[in-house]
Amino acid sequence: MKKFLVLYKAPQSSFEQMMKATPEQQKAGMDAWNAWGKKAAASIVDMGAPLGKSLRVTRGGTAPVTNDLGGYSILQAESKEALAGTFEGHPHFMTPEGTIEVIELMPVPGM
């Protein structure tokens, strides 16, 4: 089985809108994530977590940056295409303009 980094993405404005959700809406969102987690349990290596603010580190120093990353998971499957069906009806799509990227984790040569 191959492993994949799954990135949950959306415009910053969408994440800000989701942060204004009522407690009832937040609970409904978490219930949807938990239901998806049970459905996809065989593929989940690490459910992951939301991501906080970013800091760009360069040779010249550091600076805060804004990006479209909201969270991550680590999943496994035979291929990206085989894994794609796991995301049908995924709760991240409740986020306005939410997208999901699936990136294969490649082995490090010689390790």
XYZ file of N, CA and C in Angstrom:
333
model
N 0.840 -1.188 0.000
C 0.000 0.000 0.000
C 0.883 1.248 0.000
N 0.458 2.213 -0.756
C 1.144 3.497 -0.786
C 0.494 4.424 0.236
N 1.270 5.384 0.707
C 0.741 6.381 1.637
C 0.640 7.713 0.915
N -0.362 8.507 1.345
C -0.633 9.784 0.705
C -0.862 10.873 1.747
N -0.300 12.038 1.461
C -0.586 13.230 2.241
C -1.830 13.859 1.629
N -2.822 14.092 2.440
C -4.069 14.694 1.978
C -4.141 16.095 2.573
N -4.272 17.090 1.701
C -4.349 18.481 2.139
C -5.752 19.017 1.900
N -6.321 19.598 2.934
C -7.641 20.201 2.851
C -7.434 21.699 2.642
N -7.896 22.205 1.497
C -7.601 23.571 1.097
C -8.884 24.364 0.842
N -8.782 25.679 1.033
C -9.876 26.610 0.721
C -9.314 28.019 0.841
N -9.962 28.984 0.224
C -9.524 30.373 0.393
C -9.623 30.795 1.863
N -8.774 31.709 2.254
C -8.769 32.201 3.639
C -10.152 32.687 4.052
N -10.875 33.338 3.140
C -12.209 33.845 3.462
C -13.170 32.709 3.828
N -12.984 31.548 3.212
C -13.842 30.397 3.534
C -13.563 29.891 4.941
N -12.278 29.826 5.314
C -11.935 29.393 6.668
C -12.453 30.388 7.703
N -12.371 31.678 7.386
C -12.891 32.695 8.299
C -14.399 32.538 8.478
N -15.091 32.249 7.400
C -16.542 32.033 7.467
C -16.853 30.819 8.340
N -16.091 29.741 8.185
C -16.322 28.526 8.978
C -16.045 28.778 10.466
N -15.101 29.666 10.763
C -14.776 29.975 12.163
C -15.922 30.704 12.862
N -16.832 31.280 12.105
C -17.974 31.991 12.673
C -19.176 31.077 12.883
N -18.976 29.790 12.680
C -20.085 28.838 12.825
C -20.583 28.811 14.267
N -21.871 28.565 14.423
C -22.461 28.442 15.757
C -21.979 27.131 16.384
N -22.115 26.993 17.690
C -21.748 25.726 18.322
C -22.485 24.528 17.708
N -23.733 24.733 17.338
C -24.506 23.645 16.723
C -23.924 23.277 15.352
N -23.541 24.292 14.568
C -22.933 24.047 13.262
C -21.570 23.375 13.419
N -20.798 23.797 14.425
C -19.503 23.175 14.681
C -19.673 21.702 15.049
N -20.659 21.406 15.890
C -20.918 20.018 16.281
C -21.327 19.194 15.062
N -22.185 19.752 14.216
C -22.613 19.043 13.005
C -21.406 18.766 12.107
N -20.498 19.724 12.024
C -19.285 19.523 11.229
C -18.418 18.412 11.797
N -18.231 18.395 13.107
C -17.418 17.339 13.743
C -18.099 15.979 13.621
N -19.415 15.957 13.734
C -20.149 14.704 13.551
C -19.928 14.167 12.135
N -19.932 15.078 11.154
C -19.704 14.662 9.766
C -18.286 14.114 9.589
N -17.303 14.764 10.208
C -15.917 14.265 10.129
C -15.807 12.890 10.794
N -16.424 12.718 11.943
C -16.367 11.422 12.632
C -17.040 10.331 11.808
N -18.160 10.653 11.177
C -18.841 9.670 10.321
C -17.972 9.303 9.131
N -17.325 10.310 8.514
C -16.424 10.021 7.400
C -15.254 9.157 7.880
N -14.720 9.464 9.060
C -13.602 8.691 9.607
C -13.950 7.221 9.793
N -15.169 6.938 10.225
C -15.600 5.544 10.378
C -15.721 4.869 9.015
N -16.272 5.601 8.042
C -16.451 5.047 6.693
C -15.101 4.779 6.019
N -14.116 5.640 6.268
C -12.813 5.547 5.605
C -11.743 4.894 6.488
N -12.145 4.284 7.594
C -11.192 3.780 8.590
C -10.095 2.887 8.004
N -10.419 2.061 7.034
C -9.415 1.155 6.461
C -8.310 1.905 5.726
N -8.562 3.132 5.299
C -7.574 3.918 4.557
C -6.803 4.891 5.438
N -7.297 5.158 6.622
C -6.700 6.209 7.458
C -5.490 5.676 8.214
N -4.348 6.332 7.990
C -3.129 6.060 8.749
C -3.056 7.036 9.920
N -3.350 8.305 9.632
C -3.361 9.370 10.633
C -4.474 10.343 10.228
N -5.489 10.487 11.050
C -6.612 11.371 10.724
C -6.132 12.795 10.499
N -5.017 13.162 11.128
C -4.464 14.493 10.939
C -5.081 15.494 11.882
N -5.066 16.764 11.452
C -5.531 17.851 12.308
C -5.671 19.121 11.480
N -6.347 20.109 12.050
C -6.346 21.425 11.406
C -4.925 21.996 11.446
N -4.648 22.919 10.543
C -3.347 23.572 10.500
C -3.477 25.022 10.932
N -2.486 25.494 11.683
C -2.472 26.878 12.143
C -1.804 27.799 11.132
N -1.464 28.976 11.593
C -0.840 29.984 10.737
C 0.569 29.555 10.348
N 1.004 30.036 9.187
C 2.298 29.642 8.634
C 3.380 30.676 8.900
N 4.612 30.195 8.958
C 5.795 31.034 9.057
C 6.752 30.562 7.969
N 7.110 31.453 7.063
C 8.053 31.097 5.997
C 9.463 31.344 6.522
N 10.302 30.327 6.396
C 11.692 30.413 6.828
C 12.571 30.393 5.578
N 13.402 31.408 5.430
C 14.337 31.477 4.313
C 15.731 31.741 4.870
N 16.695 31.695 3.988
C 18.071 31.993 4.393
C 18.158 33.389 4.996
N 17.298 34.296 4.531
C 17.331 35.677 4.997
C 16.524 35.959 6.250
N 15.759 34.990 6.731
C 14.969 35.221 7.933
C 13.613 34.551 7.870
N 12.681 35.067 8.640
C 11.348 34.484 8.720
C 10.292 35.566 8.499
N 9.131 35.125 8.038
C 8.009 36.049 7.836
C 6.713 35.252 7.874
N 5.668 35.801 8.491
C 4.369 35.125 8.460
C 3.824 35.149 7.030
N 3.131 34.085 6.646
C 2.527 34.003 5.315
C 1.109 33.470 5.440
N 0.300 33.795 4.452
C -1.061 33.291 4.372
C -1.106 32.263 3.250
N -1.770 31.138 3.498
C -1.927 30.127 2.458
C -3.343 29.578 2.515
N -3.599 28.612 1.668
C -4.951 28.042 1.592
C -5.052 26.670 2.251
N -4.120 26.364 3.158
C -4.119 25.064 3.830
C -4.923 25.124 5.117
N -5.857 24.188 5.257
C -6.687 24.157 6.448
C -6.441 22.958 7.335
N -5.909 21.876 6.762
C -5.675 20.676 7.546
C -5.032 19.613 6.692
N -4.733 18.481 7.332
C -4.096 17.368 6.626
C -4.560 16.048 7.201
N -4.355 15.005 6.438
C -4.506 13.614 6.879
C -3.446 12.800 6.155
N -3.158 11.622 6.668
C -2.315 10.640 5.981
C -3.201 9.425 5.731
N -3.351 9.049 4.462
C -4.176 7.902 4.100
C -3.358 6.918 3.281
N -3.879 5.711 3.137
C -3.195 4.693 2.342
C -4.159 4.049 1.362
N -3.596 3.656 0.220
C -4.371 2.983 -0.826
C -3.374 2.470 -1.866
N -3.879 1.741 -2.842
C -3.033 1.243 -3.916
C -2.601 2.363 -4.860
N -3.438 3.402 -5.000
C -3.124 4.515 -5.894
C -3.952 5.733 -5.493
N -3.553 6.904 -6.035
C -4.346 8.127 -5.801
C -5.753 7.946 -6.334
N -5.843 7.318 -7.493
C -7.144 7.119 -8.113
C -8.033 6.214 -7.268
N -7.440 5.162 -6.679
C -8.208 4.265 -5.812
C -8.676 5.003 -4.553
N -7.868 5.940 -4.094
C -8.195 6.682 -2.883
C -9.261 7.753 -3.138
N -9.340 8.240 -4.361
C -10.240 9.356 -4.689
C -11.684 9.086 -4.283
N -12.179 7.874 -4.451
C -13.556 7.552 -4.090
C -13.837 7.702 -2.611
N -12.798 7.624 -1.788
C -12.945 7.777 -0.344
C -13.459 9.168 0.015
N -13.242 10.131 -0.877
C -13.596 11.515 -0.581
C -14.980 11.913 -1.079
N -15.714 10.977 -1.628
C -17.079 11.284 -2.051
C -17.904 11.663 -0.817
N -18.528 12.837 -0.856
C -19.325 13.305 0.275
C -18.503 13.722 1.480
N -17.210 13.981 1.298
C -16.324 14.341 2.410
C -16.787 15.646 3.068
N -16.711 15.738 4.399
C -17.187 16.935 5.093
C -16.410 18.205 4.759
N -15.201 18.086 4.240
C -14.467 19.316 3.879
C -15.197 20.075 2.775
N -15.990 19.376 1.986
C -16.725 20.047 0.922
C -17.864 20.923 1.453
N -18.092 20.893 2.777
C -19.026 21.840 3.390
C -18.383 23.226 3.470
N -17.047 23.285 3.380
C -16.313 24.543 3.379
C -16.489 25.202 2.014
N -16.928 26.454 1.976
C -17.079 27.110 0.680
C -15.781 27.064 -0.128
N -15.861 26.622 -1.360
C -14.726 26.505 -2.277
C -13.652 25.538 -1.775
N -14.024 24.617 -0.888
C -13.072 23.658 -0.353
C -12.633 22.647 -1.402
N -11.344 22.353 -1.409
C -10.784 21.322 -2.286
C -9.899 20.403 -1.464
N -9.641 19.237 -2.024
C -8.777 18.250 -1.372
C -7.701 17.859 -2.361
N -6.442 17.892 -1.921
C -5.329 17.448 -2.747
C -4.749 16.176 -2.146
N -4.443 15.223 -3.018
C -3.874 13.939 -2.610
C -2.481 13.851 -3.220
N -1.461 13.694 -2.361
C -0.071 13.708 -2.796
C 0.605 12.426 -2.293
N 1.183 11.676 -3.210
C 1.860 10.434 -2.812
C 3.104 10.750 -2.008
N 3.287 10.031 -0.899
C 4.508 10.127 -0.098
C 5.521 9.157 -0.703
N 6.579 9.687 -1.244
C 7.563 8.871 -1.954
C 8.624 8.366 -0.975
N 9.149 7.155 -1.219
C 10.236 6.657 -0.365
C 11.503 7.483 -0.583
N 12.262 7.644 0.465
C 13.535 8.352 0.364
C 14.568 7.383 -0.228
N 15.227 7.749 -1.310
C 16.215 6.844 -1.914
C 17.287 6.443 -0.913
N 17.589 5.166 -0.874
C 18.635 4.660 0.002
C 18.240 4.495 1.451
N 16.986 4.688 1.768
C 16.560 4.550 3.175
C 15.777 3.262 3.352
